[in-house]
Coordinates of C-alpha atoms and ligand atoms in Angstrom, one line a residue:
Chain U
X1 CA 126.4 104.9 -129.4
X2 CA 127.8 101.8 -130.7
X3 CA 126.0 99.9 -128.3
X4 CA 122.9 100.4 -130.9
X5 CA 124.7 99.0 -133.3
X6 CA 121.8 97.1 -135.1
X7 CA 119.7 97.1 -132.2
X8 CA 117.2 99.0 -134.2
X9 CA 115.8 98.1 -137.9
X10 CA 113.5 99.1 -140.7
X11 CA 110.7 96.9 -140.9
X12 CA 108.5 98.5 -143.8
X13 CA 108.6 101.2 -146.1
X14 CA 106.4 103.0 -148.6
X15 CA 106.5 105.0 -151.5
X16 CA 103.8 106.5 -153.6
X17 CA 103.6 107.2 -157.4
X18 CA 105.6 110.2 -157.7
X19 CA 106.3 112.8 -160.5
X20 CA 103.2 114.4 -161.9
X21 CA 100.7 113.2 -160.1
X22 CA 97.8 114.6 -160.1
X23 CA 94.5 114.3 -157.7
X24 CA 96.6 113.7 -154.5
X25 CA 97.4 116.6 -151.7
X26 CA 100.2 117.5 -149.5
X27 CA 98.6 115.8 -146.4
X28 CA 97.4 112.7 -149.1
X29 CA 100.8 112.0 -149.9
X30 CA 102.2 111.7 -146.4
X31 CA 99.0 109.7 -145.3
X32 CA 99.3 107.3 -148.5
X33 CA 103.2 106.7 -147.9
X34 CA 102.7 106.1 -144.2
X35 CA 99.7 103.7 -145.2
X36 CA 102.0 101.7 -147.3
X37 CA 104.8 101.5 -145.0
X38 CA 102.5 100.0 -142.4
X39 CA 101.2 97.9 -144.6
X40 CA 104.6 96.9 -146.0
X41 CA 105.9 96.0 -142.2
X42 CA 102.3 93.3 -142.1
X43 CA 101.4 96.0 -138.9
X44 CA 98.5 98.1 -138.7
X45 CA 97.6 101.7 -137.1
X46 CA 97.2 99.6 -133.9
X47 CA 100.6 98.6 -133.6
X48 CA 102.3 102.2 -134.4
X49 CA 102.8 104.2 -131.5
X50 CA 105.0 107.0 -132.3
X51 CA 104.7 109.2 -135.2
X52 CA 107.4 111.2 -136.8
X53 CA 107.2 113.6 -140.1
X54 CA 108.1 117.1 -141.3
X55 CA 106.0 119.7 -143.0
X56 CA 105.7 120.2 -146.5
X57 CA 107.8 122.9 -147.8
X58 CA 104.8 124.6 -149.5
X59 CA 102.8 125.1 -146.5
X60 CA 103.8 124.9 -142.9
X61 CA 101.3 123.9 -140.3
X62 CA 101.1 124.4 -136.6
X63 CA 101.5 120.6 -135.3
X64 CA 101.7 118.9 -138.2
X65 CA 102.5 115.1 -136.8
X66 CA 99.9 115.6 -134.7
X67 CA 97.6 116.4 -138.0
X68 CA 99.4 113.1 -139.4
X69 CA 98.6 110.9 -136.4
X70 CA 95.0 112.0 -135.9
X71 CA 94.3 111.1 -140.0
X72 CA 96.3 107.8 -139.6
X73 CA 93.7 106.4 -136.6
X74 CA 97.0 106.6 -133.9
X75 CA 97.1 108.3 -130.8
X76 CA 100.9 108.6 -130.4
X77 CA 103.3 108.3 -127.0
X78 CA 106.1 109.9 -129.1
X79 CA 105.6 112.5 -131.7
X80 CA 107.1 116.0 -133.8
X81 CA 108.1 117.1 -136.9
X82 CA 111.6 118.2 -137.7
X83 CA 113.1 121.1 -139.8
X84 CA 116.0 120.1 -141.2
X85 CA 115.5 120.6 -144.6
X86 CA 116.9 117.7 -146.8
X87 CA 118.3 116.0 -143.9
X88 CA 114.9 115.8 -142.2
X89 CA 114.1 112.1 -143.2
X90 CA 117.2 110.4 -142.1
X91 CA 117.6 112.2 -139.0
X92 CA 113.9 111.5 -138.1
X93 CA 115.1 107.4 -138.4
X94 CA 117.6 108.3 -135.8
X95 CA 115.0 109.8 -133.6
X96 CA 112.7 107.0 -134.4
X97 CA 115.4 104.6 -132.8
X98 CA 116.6 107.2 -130.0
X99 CA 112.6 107.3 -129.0
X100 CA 112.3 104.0 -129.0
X101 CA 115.1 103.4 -126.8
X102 CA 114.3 105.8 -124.3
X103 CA 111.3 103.9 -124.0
X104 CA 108.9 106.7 -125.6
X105 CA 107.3 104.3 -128.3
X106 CA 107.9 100.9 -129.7
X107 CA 107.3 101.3 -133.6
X108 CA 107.6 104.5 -135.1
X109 CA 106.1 105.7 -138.4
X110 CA 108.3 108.0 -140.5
X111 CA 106.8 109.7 -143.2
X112 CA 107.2 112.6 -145.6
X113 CA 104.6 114.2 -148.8
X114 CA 104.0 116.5 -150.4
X115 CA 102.4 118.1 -153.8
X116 CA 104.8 120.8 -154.9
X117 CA 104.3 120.8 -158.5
X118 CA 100.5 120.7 -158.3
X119 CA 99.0 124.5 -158.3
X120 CA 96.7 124.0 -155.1
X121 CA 95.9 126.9 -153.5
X122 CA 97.8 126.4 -150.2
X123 CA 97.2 128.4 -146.8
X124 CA 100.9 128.8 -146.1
X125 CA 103.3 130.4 -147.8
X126 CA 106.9 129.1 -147.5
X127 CA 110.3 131.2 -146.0
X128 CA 113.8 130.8 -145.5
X129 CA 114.2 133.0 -143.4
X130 CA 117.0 134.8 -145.5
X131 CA 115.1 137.8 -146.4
X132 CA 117.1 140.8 -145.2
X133 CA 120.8 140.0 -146.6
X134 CA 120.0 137.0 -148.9
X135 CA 116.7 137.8 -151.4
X136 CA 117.3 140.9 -151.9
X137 CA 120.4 139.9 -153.9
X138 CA 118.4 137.4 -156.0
X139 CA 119.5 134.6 -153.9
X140 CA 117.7 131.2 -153.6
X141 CA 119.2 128.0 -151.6
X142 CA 119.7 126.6 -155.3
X143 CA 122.1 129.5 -155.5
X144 CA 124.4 129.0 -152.8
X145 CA 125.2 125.6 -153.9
X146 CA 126.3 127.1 -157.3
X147 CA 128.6 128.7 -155.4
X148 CA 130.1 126.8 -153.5
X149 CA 130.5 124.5 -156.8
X150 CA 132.5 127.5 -158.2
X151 CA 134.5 127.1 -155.1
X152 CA 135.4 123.3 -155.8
X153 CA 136.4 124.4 -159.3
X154 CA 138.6 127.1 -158.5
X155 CA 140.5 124.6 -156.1
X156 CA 140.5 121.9 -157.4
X157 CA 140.1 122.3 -161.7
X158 CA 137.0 120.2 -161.5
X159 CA 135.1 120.6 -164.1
X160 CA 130.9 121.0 -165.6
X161 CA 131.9 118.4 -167.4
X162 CA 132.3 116.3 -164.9
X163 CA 128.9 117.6 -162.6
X164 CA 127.7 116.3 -166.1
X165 CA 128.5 112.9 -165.3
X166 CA 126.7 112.6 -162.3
X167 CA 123.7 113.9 -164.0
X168 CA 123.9 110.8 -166.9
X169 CA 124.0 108.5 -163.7
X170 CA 121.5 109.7 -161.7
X171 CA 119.4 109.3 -165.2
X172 CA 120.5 105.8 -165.9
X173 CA 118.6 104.7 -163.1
X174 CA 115.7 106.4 -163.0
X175 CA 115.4 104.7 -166.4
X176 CA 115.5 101.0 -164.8
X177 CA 113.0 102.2 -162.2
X178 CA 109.6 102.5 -163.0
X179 CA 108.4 104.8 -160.8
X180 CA 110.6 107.8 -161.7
X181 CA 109.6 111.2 -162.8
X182 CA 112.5 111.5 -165.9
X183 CA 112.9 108.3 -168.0
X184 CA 114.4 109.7 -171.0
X185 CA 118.0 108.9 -171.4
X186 CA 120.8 111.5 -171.3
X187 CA 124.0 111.9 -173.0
X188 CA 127.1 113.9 -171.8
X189 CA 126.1 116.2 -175.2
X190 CA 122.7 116.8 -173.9
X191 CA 124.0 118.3 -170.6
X192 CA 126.5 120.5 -172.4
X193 CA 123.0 121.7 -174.0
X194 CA 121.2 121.9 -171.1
X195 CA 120.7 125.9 -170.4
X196 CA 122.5 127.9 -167.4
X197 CA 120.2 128.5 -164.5
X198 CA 123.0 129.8 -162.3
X199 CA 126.3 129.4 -163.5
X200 CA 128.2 126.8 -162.8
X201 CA 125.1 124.8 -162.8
X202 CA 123.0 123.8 -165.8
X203 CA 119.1 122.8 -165.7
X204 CA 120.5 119.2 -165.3
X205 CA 122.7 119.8 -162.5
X206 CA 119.3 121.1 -160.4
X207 CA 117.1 118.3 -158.5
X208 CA 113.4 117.9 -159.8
X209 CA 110.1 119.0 -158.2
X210 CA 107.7 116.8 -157.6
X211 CA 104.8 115.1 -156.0
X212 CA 104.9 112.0 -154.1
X213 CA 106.0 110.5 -150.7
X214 CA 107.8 108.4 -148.6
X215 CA 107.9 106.4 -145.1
X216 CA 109.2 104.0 -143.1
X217 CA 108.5 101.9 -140.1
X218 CA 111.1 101.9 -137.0
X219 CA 111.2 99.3 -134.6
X220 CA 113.4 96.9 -132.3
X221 CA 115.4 94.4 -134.2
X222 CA 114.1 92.3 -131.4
X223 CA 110.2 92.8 -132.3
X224 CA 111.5 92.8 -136.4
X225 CA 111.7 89.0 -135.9
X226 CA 108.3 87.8 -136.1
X227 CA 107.3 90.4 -138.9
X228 CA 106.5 89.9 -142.2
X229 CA 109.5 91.4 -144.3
X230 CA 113.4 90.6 -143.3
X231 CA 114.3 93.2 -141.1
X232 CA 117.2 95.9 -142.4
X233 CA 119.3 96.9 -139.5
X234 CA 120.2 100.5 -138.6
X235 CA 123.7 99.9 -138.3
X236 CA 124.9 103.4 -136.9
X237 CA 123.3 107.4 -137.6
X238 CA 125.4 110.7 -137.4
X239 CA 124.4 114.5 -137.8
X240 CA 126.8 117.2 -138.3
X241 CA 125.2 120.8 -139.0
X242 CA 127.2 123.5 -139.5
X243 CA 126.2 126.8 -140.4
X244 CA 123.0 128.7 -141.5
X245 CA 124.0 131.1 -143.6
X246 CA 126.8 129.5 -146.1
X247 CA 129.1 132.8 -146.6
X248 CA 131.6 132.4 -143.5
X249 CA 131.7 128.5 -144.2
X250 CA 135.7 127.9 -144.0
X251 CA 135.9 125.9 -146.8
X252 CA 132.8 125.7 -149.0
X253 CA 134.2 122.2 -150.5
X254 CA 134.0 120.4 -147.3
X255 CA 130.7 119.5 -145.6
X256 CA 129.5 118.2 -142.1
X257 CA 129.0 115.4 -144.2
X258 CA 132.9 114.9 -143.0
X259 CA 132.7 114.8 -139.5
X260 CA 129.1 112.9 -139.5
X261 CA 131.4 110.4 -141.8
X262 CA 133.8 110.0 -139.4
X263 CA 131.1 109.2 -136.5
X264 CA 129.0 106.9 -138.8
X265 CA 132.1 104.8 -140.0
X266 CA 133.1 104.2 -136.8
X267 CA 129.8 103.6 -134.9
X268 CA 128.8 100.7 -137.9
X269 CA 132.3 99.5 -137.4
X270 CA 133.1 99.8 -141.8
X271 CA 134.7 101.9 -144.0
X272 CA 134.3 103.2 -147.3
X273 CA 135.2 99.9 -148.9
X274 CA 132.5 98.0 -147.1
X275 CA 130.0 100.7 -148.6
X276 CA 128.1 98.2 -151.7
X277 CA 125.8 101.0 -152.5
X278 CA 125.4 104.9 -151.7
X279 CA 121.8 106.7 -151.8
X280 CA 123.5 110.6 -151.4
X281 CA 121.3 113.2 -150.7
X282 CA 121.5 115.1 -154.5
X283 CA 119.3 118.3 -154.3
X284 CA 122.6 120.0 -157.2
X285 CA 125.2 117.4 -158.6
X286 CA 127.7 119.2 -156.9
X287 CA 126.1 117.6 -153.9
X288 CA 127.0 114.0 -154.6
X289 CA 130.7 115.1 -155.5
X290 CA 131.3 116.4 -152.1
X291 CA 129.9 113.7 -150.2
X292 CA 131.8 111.1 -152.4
X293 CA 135.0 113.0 -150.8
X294 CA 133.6 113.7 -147.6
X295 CA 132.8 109.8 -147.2
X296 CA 136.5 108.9 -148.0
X297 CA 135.6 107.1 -151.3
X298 CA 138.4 109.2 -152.8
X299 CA 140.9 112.5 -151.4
X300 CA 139.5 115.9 -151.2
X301 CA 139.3 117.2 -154.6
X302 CA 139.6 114.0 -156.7
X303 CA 135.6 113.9 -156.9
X304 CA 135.7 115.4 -160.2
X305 CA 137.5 112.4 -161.0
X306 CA 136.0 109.9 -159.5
X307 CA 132.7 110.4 -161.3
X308 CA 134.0 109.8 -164.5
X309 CA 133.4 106.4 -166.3
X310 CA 131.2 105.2 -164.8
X311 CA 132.5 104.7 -161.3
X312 CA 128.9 105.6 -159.6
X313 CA 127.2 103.7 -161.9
X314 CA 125.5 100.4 -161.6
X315 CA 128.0 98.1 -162.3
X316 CA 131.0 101.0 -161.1
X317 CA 133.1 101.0 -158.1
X318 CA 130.3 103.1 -156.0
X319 CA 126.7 102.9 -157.6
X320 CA 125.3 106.2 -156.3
X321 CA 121.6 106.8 -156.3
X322 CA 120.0 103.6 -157.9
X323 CA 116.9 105.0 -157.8
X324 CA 117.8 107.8 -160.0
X325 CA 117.5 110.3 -156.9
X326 CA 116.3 114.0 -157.0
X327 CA 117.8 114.6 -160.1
X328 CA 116.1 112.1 -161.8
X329 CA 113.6 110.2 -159.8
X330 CA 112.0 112.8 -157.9
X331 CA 112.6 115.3 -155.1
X332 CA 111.0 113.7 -151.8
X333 CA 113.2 115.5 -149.5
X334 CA 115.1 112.4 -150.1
X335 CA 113.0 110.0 -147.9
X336 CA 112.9 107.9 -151.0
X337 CA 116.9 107.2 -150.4
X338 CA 116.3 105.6 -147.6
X339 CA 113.4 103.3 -149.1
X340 CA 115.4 102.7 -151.8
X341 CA 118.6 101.7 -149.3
X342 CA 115.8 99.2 -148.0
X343 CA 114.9 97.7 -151.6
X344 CA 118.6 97.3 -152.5
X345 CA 119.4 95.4 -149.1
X346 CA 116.1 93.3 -149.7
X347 CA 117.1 92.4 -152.8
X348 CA 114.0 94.1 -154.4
X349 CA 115.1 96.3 -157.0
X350 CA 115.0 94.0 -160.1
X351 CA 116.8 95.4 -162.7
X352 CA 118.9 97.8 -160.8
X353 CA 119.6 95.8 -158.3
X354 CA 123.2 96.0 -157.0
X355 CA 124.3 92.6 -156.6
X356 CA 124.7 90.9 -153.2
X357 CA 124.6 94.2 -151.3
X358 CA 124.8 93.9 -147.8
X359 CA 125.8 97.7 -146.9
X360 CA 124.4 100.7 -147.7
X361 CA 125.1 104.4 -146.7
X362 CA 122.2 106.8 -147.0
X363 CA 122.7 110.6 -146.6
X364 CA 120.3 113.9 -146.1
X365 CA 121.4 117.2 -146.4
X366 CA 119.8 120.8 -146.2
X367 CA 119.5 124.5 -146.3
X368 CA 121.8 126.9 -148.1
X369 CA 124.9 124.4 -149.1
X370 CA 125.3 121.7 -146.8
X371 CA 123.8 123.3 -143.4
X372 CA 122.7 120.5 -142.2
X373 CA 123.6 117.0 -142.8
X374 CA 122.6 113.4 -141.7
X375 CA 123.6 109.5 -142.4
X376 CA 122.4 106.3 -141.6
X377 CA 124.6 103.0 -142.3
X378 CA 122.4 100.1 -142.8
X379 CA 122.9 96.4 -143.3
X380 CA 121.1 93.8 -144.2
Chain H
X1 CA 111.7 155.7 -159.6
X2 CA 108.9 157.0 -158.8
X3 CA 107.7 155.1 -155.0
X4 CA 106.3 151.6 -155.6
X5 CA 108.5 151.1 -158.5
X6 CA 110.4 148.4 -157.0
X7 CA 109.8 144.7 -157.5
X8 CA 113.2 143.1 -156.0
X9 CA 112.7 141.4 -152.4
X10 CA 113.4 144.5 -149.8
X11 CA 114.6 143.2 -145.9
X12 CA 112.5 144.4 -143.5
X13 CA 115.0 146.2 -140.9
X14 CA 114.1 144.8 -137.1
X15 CA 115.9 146.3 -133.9
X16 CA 119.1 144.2 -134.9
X17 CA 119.5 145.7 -138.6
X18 CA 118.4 148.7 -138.7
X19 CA 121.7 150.6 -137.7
X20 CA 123.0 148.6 -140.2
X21 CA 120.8 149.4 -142.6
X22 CA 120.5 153.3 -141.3
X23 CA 124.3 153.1 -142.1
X24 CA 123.9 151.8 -145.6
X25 CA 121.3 155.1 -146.3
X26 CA 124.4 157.5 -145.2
X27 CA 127.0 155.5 -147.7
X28 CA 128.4 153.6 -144.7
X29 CA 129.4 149.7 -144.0
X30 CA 128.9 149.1 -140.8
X31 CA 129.5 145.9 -138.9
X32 CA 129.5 145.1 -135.1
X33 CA 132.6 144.3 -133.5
X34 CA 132.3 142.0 -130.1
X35 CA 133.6 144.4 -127.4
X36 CA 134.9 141.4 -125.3
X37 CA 136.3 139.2 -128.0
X38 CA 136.8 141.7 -130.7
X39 CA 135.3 139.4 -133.3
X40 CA 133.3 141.0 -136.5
X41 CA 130.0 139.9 -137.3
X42 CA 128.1 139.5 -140.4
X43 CA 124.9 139.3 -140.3
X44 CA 124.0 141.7 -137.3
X45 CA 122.4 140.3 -134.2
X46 CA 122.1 140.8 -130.4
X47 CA 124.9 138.2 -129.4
X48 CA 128.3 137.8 -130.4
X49 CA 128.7 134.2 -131.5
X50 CA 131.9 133.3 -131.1
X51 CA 132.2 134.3 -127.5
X52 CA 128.5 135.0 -126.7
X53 CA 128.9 138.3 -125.5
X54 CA 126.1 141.2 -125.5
X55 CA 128.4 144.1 -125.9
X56 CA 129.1 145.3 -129.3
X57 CA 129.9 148.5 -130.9
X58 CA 129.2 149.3 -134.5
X59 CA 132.3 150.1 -136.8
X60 CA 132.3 151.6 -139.9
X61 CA 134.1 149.3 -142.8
X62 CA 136.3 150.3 -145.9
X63 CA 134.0 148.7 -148.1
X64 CA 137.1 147.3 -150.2
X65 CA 137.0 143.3 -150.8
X66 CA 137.4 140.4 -152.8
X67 CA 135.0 138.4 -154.7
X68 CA 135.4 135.1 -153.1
X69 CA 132.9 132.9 -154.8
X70 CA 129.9 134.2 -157.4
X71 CA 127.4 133.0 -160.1
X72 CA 126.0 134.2 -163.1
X73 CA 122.0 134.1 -162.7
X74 CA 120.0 133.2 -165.8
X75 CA 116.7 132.4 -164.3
X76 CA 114.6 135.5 -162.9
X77 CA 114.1 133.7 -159.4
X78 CA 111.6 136.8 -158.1
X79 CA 110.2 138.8 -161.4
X80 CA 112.0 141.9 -160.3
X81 CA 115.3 141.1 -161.4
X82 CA 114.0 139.7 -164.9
X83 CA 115.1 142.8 -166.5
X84 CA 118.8 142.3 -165.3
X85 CA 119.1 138.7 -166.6
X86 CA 122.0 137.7 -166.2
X87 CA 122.7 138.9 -163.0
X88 CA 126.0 138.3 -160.7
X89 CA 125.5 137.0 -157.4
X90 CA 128.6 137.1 -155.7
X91 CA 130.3 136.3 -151.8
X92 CA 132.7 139.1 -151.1
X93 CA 135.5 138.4 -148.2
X94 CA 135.3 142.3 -146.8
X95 CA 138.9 143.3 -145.8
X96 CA 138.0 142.9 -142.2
X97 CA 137.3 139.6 -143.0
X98 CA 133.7 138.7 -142.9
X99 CA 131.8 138.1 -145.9
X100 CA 128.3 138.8 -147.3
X101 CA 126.4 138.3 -150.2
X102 CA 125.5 141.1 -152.8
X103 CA 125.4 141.9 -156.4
X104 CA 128.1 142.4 -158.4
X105 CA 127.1 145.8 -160.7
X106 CA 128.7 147.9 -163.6
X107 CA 130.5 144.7 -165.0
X108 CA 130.1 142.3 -167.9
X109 CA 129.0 139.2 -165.8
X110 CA 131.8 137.2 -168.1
X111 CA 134.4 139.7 -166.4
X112 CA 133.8 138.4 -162.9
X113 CA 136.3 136.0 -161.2
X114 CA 137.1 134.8 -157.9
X115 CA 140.0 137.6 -156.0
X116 CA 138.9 140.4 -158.1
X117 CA 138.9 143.0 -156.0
X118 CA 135.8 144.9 -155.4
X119 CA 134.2 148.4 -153.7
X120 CA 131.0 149.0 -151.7
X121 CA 128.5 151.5 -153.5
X122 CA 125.2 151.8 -152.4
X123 CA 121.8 152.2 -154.4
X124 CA 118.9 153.5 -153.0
X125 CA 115.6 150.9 -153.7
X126 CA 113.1 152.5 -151.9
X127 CA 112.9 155.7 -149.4
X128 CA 113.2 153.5 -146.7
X129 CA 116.0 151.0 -147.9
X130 CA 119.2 151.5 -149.3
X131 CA 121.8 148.8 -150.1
X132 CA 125.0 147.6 -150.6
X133 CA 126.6 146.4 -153.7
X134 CA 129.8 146.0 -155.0
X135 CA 131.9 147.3 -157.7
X136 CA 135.4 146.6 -159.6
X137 CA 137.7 148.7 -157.5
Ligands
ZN401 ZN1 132.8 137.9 -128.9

């Protein structure tokens, strides 16, 4: 695959208000962040011809992208939606540029929305598909993660404590960015108060819900050159899934995230230390700790470690999640990572910008502890 | 409990579960075991998938394990276990070797760590279900 090696590029991206906001639907939030996007790239509806999304979680529809084409004025030569959970979005920028180069389309709309914390009456009703040997234990996907936290701290001593610290940085940036659900600083005292949900993880270890949504546009680095913003190149993609039920992982403290590392680092031609900034997909804080291992920023085990002052911080070795992510921005099935990869490699993010980045690692990652799992490199 | 009572999530047993779940109203484990590879699978289903073999026979299990990951639930996820709260949600390596998930019961959640060994019992929810949870052995 290394032959694609930024041959592909995002061109525009959009991102609506998100938090609680009120007055828009599941269907208005993917049609407003596609809108933008477009926009964003200088294209309109006219020049998109493939359309790529996913479904909101709430309420799955029967041919969904098709729903999003029709309402976006495109009649598409490539089209689906994916089910990958949290690793839908960046996996659907890799089959924006697979679908492009297999001739399907020429730019590709990506887009995600949804209106989870608004109580519309919805005509769907959401499932895991765990409901013979997982529900009736109690068991949500929020769960399994606890778990396999527990796991990391039997193994390796680390520590709430330290899950802590990643919940002050996600929070730090969501306070330089304006659009962010939770602006209100946090102290490590504040998350030692924060109550159990399910042990070992706190209210401030669990991602936000939210309304909002994201999008991008996809095309050929060789079309990117005549459009209006500078181009940020898709320097490699990788997918590792591994399992759908999380109780016979091997090892619940190492990921696909590894493997798709591996690929990734290898088709972009870095490594770790060419990484400027990292958007990880953070649904749990235990999240980001394994994929700092898994992505070879430090040795299996040492996350715990690595976290502490202030390494993924702005300003720290790694700054992880400028935005402020799920745990503090807001939970957009983490298509907002990717724009936000976008803004840092434009040089857009103002305050919490990172300085002079030229390489960024975005991650997604779903189901019940790391099922699935997806990366793009990009590069400015 | 009278019929009706219970609020939990029940499984609806399809034409892969229910011997498993048949099992579970006699006091049994049961697991298949891949006839041509010999493997044991949790959860039940049609094809074996290490080898991909459609032969299996059901075994019976010891019901003795290990608790090899857990947590302690504070949040009443569906309403039916807000009476419980806290709960124990645990991952128990069977002695065979696979592992499932169910409840840890009859133990102060603060007594529950990882490789405490643990027992199958089974509590009837419903005439038609029955399930297995686990005990301090
Ligand atoms: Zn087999």
């Amino acid at each position: 695959m290394s032959n694609l090696r930024d041959k592909y590029c995002i061109v525009g991206i959009g991102e609506t208000p998100v938090g609680k906001v009120d007055g828009i639907t599941n269907l208005g939030f993917n049609l407003l962040a596609a809108k933008l996007a477009i926009e964003d790239a200088g294209l309109t509806n006219k020049d998109i011809d493939g359309v790529l999304t996913t479904h909101p979680y709430g309420d799955p529809p029967f041919m969904y992208s098709i729903q999003i084409a029709e309402k976006l004025g495109i009649q598409p030569t490539y089209t689906t939606d994916l089910n990958l959970g949290g690793a839908t979005p960046v996996a659907l920028v890799e089959h924006a540029v697979m679908g492009i180069e297999a001739g399907l389309a020429s730019t590709v709309v990506v887009s995600f929305g949804e209106a989870l914390r608004s109580k519309i009456k919805h005509h769907g009703k959401f499932r895991m598909g765990r409901e013979d040997f997982g529900n009736p234990y109690g068991e949500v996907v929020g769960i399994t993660y606890a778990m396999a936290a527990r796991r990391h701290m039997h193994q390796y001593g680390t520590t709430n404590e330290q899950f802590g610290h990643i919940a002050v940085a996600m929070r730090k940036h969501a306070c330089l960015n304006p659009n962010a659900q939770e602006r209100e600083p946090i102290t490590i005292a504040d998350y030692h108060a924060s109550p159990w949900i399910c042990e070992p993880f706190r209210r401030l270890d669990i991602c936000l819900i939210s309304n909002g949504g994201g999008a991008v546009v996809v095309t050929s680095a060789e079309r990117a050159r005549n459009m209006k913003k500078k181009p940020v190149y898709i320097s490699a993609f990788a997918e590792q899934h591994t399992h759908k039920n999380f109780y016979n992982m091997p090892d619940m403290t190492t990921w696909g995230a590894k493997r798709a590392a591996e690929k990734l680092y290898k088709n972009a031609g870095v490594g770790p230390k060419d990484v400027d900034v990292a958007e990880f997909y953070d649904c749990f804080t235990y999240t980001v700790l394994v994929q700092i291992e898994d992505y070879g920023f430090c040795p299996k085990g040492e996350g715990g470690r690595f976290v502490e002052n202030g390494n993924i911080e702005l300003g720290g070795e790694l700054p992880v999640n400028t935005h402020g992510g799920l745990l503090s921005q807001a939970h957009i099935d983490g298509m907002l990572h990717i724009t936000e990869g976008v803004k840092q490699l434009r040089g857009e993010c103002g305050p919490r910008q990172v300085k002079d980045a030229e390489v960024c690692l975005v991650t997604g990652n779903g189901g019940s502890a790391g099922a699935t799992h997806s990366s793009l490199m990009l590069r400015r | 409990m009278a019929a009706g009572d219970y609020t939990k999530p029940l499984p609806i047993p399809d034409e892969d579960t229910q011997p498993y779940f048949e099992a579970c109203k006699r006091g049994e484990l049961t697991l298949q075991r891949c006839d041509a590879c010999k493997t044991l699978r949790f959860e039940p289903d049609n094809i074996c998938p290490k080898c991909l073999s459609d032969r299996f026979t059901w075994e019976r299990l010891s019901g003795n394990g290990t608790v090899y990951t857990f947590s302690v639930v504070h949040h009443a996820y569906y309403p039916g276990f807000k009476s419980e709260l806290p709960y124990v949600i645990a991952v128990v390596e069977l002695a065979e070797g696979p592992r499932m998930l169910t409840n840890i019961i009859d133990c102060k959640p603060e007594l529950v760590k990882i490789g405490m060994p643990v027992k199958v019992t089974f509590k009837k929810c419903t005439e038609e279900i029955t399930l297995p949870y686990f005990v301090p052995a």
